[in-house]
């Protein structure tokens, strides 16, 4: 096979890699991207998109069940709803397929060459790819490592049989009657909530003392309440120990240190993800590391000249939009633009019920940084639109400097609040002050009015609360 030479080689076509490649191609850079699986990476194929499709289907089903069982005040009645999960999964696969084709089309249109296979570095400028038809050698002037992340396996609870990762959970043909989940983080609670809504009896086992420990307790309180309403059992301070001998139950050590078993048709292990740093020749490059991640600077440069890294392989937060923003920036740098990572915030959204959004600093983080702050918190119970949508759970909270009212953070929890994350991020990136939010006319009736009210509250002159 004839060797390929290019200016830019991107390893991995997840949101970090494919965005970098498309942007580079559009900037006129001769670019090759290598992907072992399908374009779109974890996010598009087995992560963000399929999980949100399943969450939406579960919400729709639960809504109809609520109406059918006389638990809705809206005066609507329907017959007994049924769910065919295999059809739901087909619908979800259709969305993934459309997006796969979309990414492939965009790469092609940008003039990017795609090589399918597993890449392995020979040295910092040369990569060998095991393709279906043989080994392809690619030489590049500059390389971007965008190999992403993979599920963490617990050694005493290996994947196989009833023990599944999020990837299998997103492709089940039937709703498990009893689903036990290890880990009350993003995946455990997003998918646990979805499966409970689809009819599974869900138990979540969490090693720490509370759910979603990465968010502050005020934000997770409405989630705890909703999990209880949905009948989800949450066991905190509890450790998974392994399968019992028949393989149909999980042995746990509960908070009181007593041993218990939890009967399970499926056990979803969601205890975090690890960067993909093995199997592609990291040792041939001898890069500086930052714990398990590849160390990068503010331009995503690694310790080797001409080698960049973006996305999950470079550390937390392991989120698709961080990978994308880094990928776009690196393409610009390779094209000669003067760019550096100068973002004020990376938003985080947890698609639980209700959803959580955070941008910037929480009150605790700001205080820990020694900043004197003003906060304003407005519950959705005081918001007309939230009432008309039956979405009164949750609130919006703003955190600002006490001296000049510069916004430091905005957090919220509420149904559909993910869609407000763009506005929140914009406010922080534009260095908005409380007065800027207060002076912005927010449309009525919308949940975003609670953002305005939270700013007014922090300024000491709320109207509706
Ligand atoms: P990845 O998407 O992991 O892509 C890396 C790609 O590189 C893969 O396609 C892999 O096959 C390829 N690759 C690796 N090594 C090689 C090699 N040597 N040769 C060739 N190809 C290689 N994030 C959010 O922001 N929002 C969400 O709602 C969200 N939901 C999620 C839900 C689930 C269930 C999961 C698992 C993750 C979710 N994430 C979410 C996280 C998100 O998927 C990741 O942050 C994102 O995909 C990281 O992008 P990346 O480009 O760094 O890597
Ligand atoms: P996570 O880090 O969000 O949560 C893992 C949870 O498992 C933690 O609460 C941890 O305390 C617990 N845990 C760890 N070991 C345990 C053990 N032995 N027994 C019981 N509990 C244990 O990880 P995740 O849910 O697997 O998700 C992985 C990553 O994927 C996330 O960190 C995030 O970066 C990304 N993700 C993002 C979204 C989103 O943006 N909406 C959704 C899903 C995944």
Coordinates of C-alpha atoms and ligand atoms in Angstrom, one line a residue, residues 42 47-48 51-52 55 149-152 154 156-157 166 181-191 204-215 235 237-241 269-274 312 315-321 347-352 356, ligand 2:
X42 CA -18.3 7.9 21.8
X47 CA -22.8 8.4 24.4
X48 CA -24.5 11.8 24.3
X51 CA -28.6 8.3 25.7
X52 CA -30.6 11.5 25.2
X55 CA -34.1 9.6 27.9
X149 CA -12.1 7.7 26.6
X150 CA -13.4 4.2 27.5
X151 CA -15.6 2.7 30.2
X152 CA -13.9 1.8 33.5
X154 CA -14.4 -3.0 38.0
X156 CA -14.4 -7.8 40.7
X157 CA -17.4 -7.1 38.3
X166 CA -23.6 2.1 29.1
X181 CA -26.7 0.4 38.8
X182 CA -23.2 0.8 40.3
X183 CA -22.4 4.5 40.4
X184 CA -24.8 7.5 40.9
X185 CA -22.9 9.8 38.6
X186 CA -23.9 11.1 35.2
X187 CA -24.6 7.8 33.4
X188 CA -26.0 6.0 36.4
X189 CA -28.6 8.6 37.1
X190 CA -29.4 9.7 33.5
X191 CA -30.0 6.1 32.4
X204 CA -28.5 2.6 42.4
X205 CA -25.4 1.8 44.5
X206 CA -23.1 4.8 45.2
X207 CA -19.8 4.6 47.1
X208 CA -19.9 8.2 48.2
X209 CA -22.2 9.8 50.7
X210 CA -24.5 11.5 48.1
X211 CA -25.5 11.3 44.5
X212 CA -23.8 13.3 41.8
X213 CA -21.0 14.3 44.1
X214 CA -19.5 16.6 41.4
X215 CA -22.5 19.0 41.9
X235 CA -28.0 3.3 48.4
X237 CA -22.0 5.0 51.2
X238 CA -22.4 1.5 49.7
X239 CA -19.9 -0.6 47.8
X240 CA -20.4 -3.2 45.2
X241 CA -18.5 -6.4 46.0
X269 CA -21.6 -0.4 35.9
X270 CA -21.1 3.3 35.5
X271 CA -18.2 4.3 37.7
X272 CA -16.5 6.7 35.4
X273 CA -14.4 6.7 32.2
X274 CA -10.7 6.4 31.6
X312 CA -11.2 13.2 26.9
X315 CA -8.5 15.3 31.2
X316 CA -11.6 16.6 32.9
X317 CA -14.2 17.7 32.3
X318 CA -14.7 14.8 29.9
X319 CA -17.4 16.4 27.9
X320 CA -18.1 16.5 24.2
X321 CA -18.3 20.3 23.9
X347 CA -20.9 24.4 30.8
X348 CA -22.0 21.1 32.3
X349 CA -25.4 19.6 31.9
X350 CA -26.8 16.5 33.6
X351 CA -29.8 15.2 31.8
X352 CA -31.5 13.9 34.9
X356 CA -29.0 20.3 36.1
Ligands
LIG2 P1 -19.2 9.8 36.9 O1 -17.8 10.1 37.3 O2 -20.1 10.8 36.5 O3 -19.9 9.0 38.1 C1 -19.3 7.8 38.6 C2 -19.9 7.6 40.0 O4 -19.6 6.2 40.4 C3 -19.4 8.5 41.1 O5 -20.5 9.1 41.8 C4 -18.5 7.6 41.9 O6 -18.5 8.1 43.3 C5 -19.2 6.3 41.8 N1 -18.3 5.1 42.0 C6 -17.0 5.0 41.6 N2 -16.6 3.7 42.0 C7 -17.6 3.1 42.6 C8 -17.8 1.8 43.2 N3 -16.8 0.9 43.2 N4 -19.0 1.5 43.8 C9 -20.0 2.5 43.8 N5 -19.9 3.7 43.2 C10 -18.7 4.0 42.7 O7 -19.0 8.7 35.8 P2 -20.0 8.1 34.7 O8 -21.4 8.3 35.2 O9 -19.5 6.7 34.4 O10 -19.8 9.0 33.4 C11 -18.5 9.0 32.9 C12 -18.2 10.4 32.3 O11 -18.9 10.5 31.0 C13 -18.7 11.6 33.1 O12 -17.7 11.9 34.1 C14 -18.8 12.6 32.1 O13 -17.6 13.2 31.8 C15 -19.3 11.9 30.9 N6 -20.8 11.9 30.8 C16 -21.4 13.2 30.7 C17 -22.8 13.3 30.5 C18 -23.4 14.6 30.4 O14 -22.6 15.6 30.1 N7 -24.7 14.8 30.5 C19 -23.5 12.2 30.6 C20 -22.9 10.9 30.7 C21 -21.6 10.8 30.8

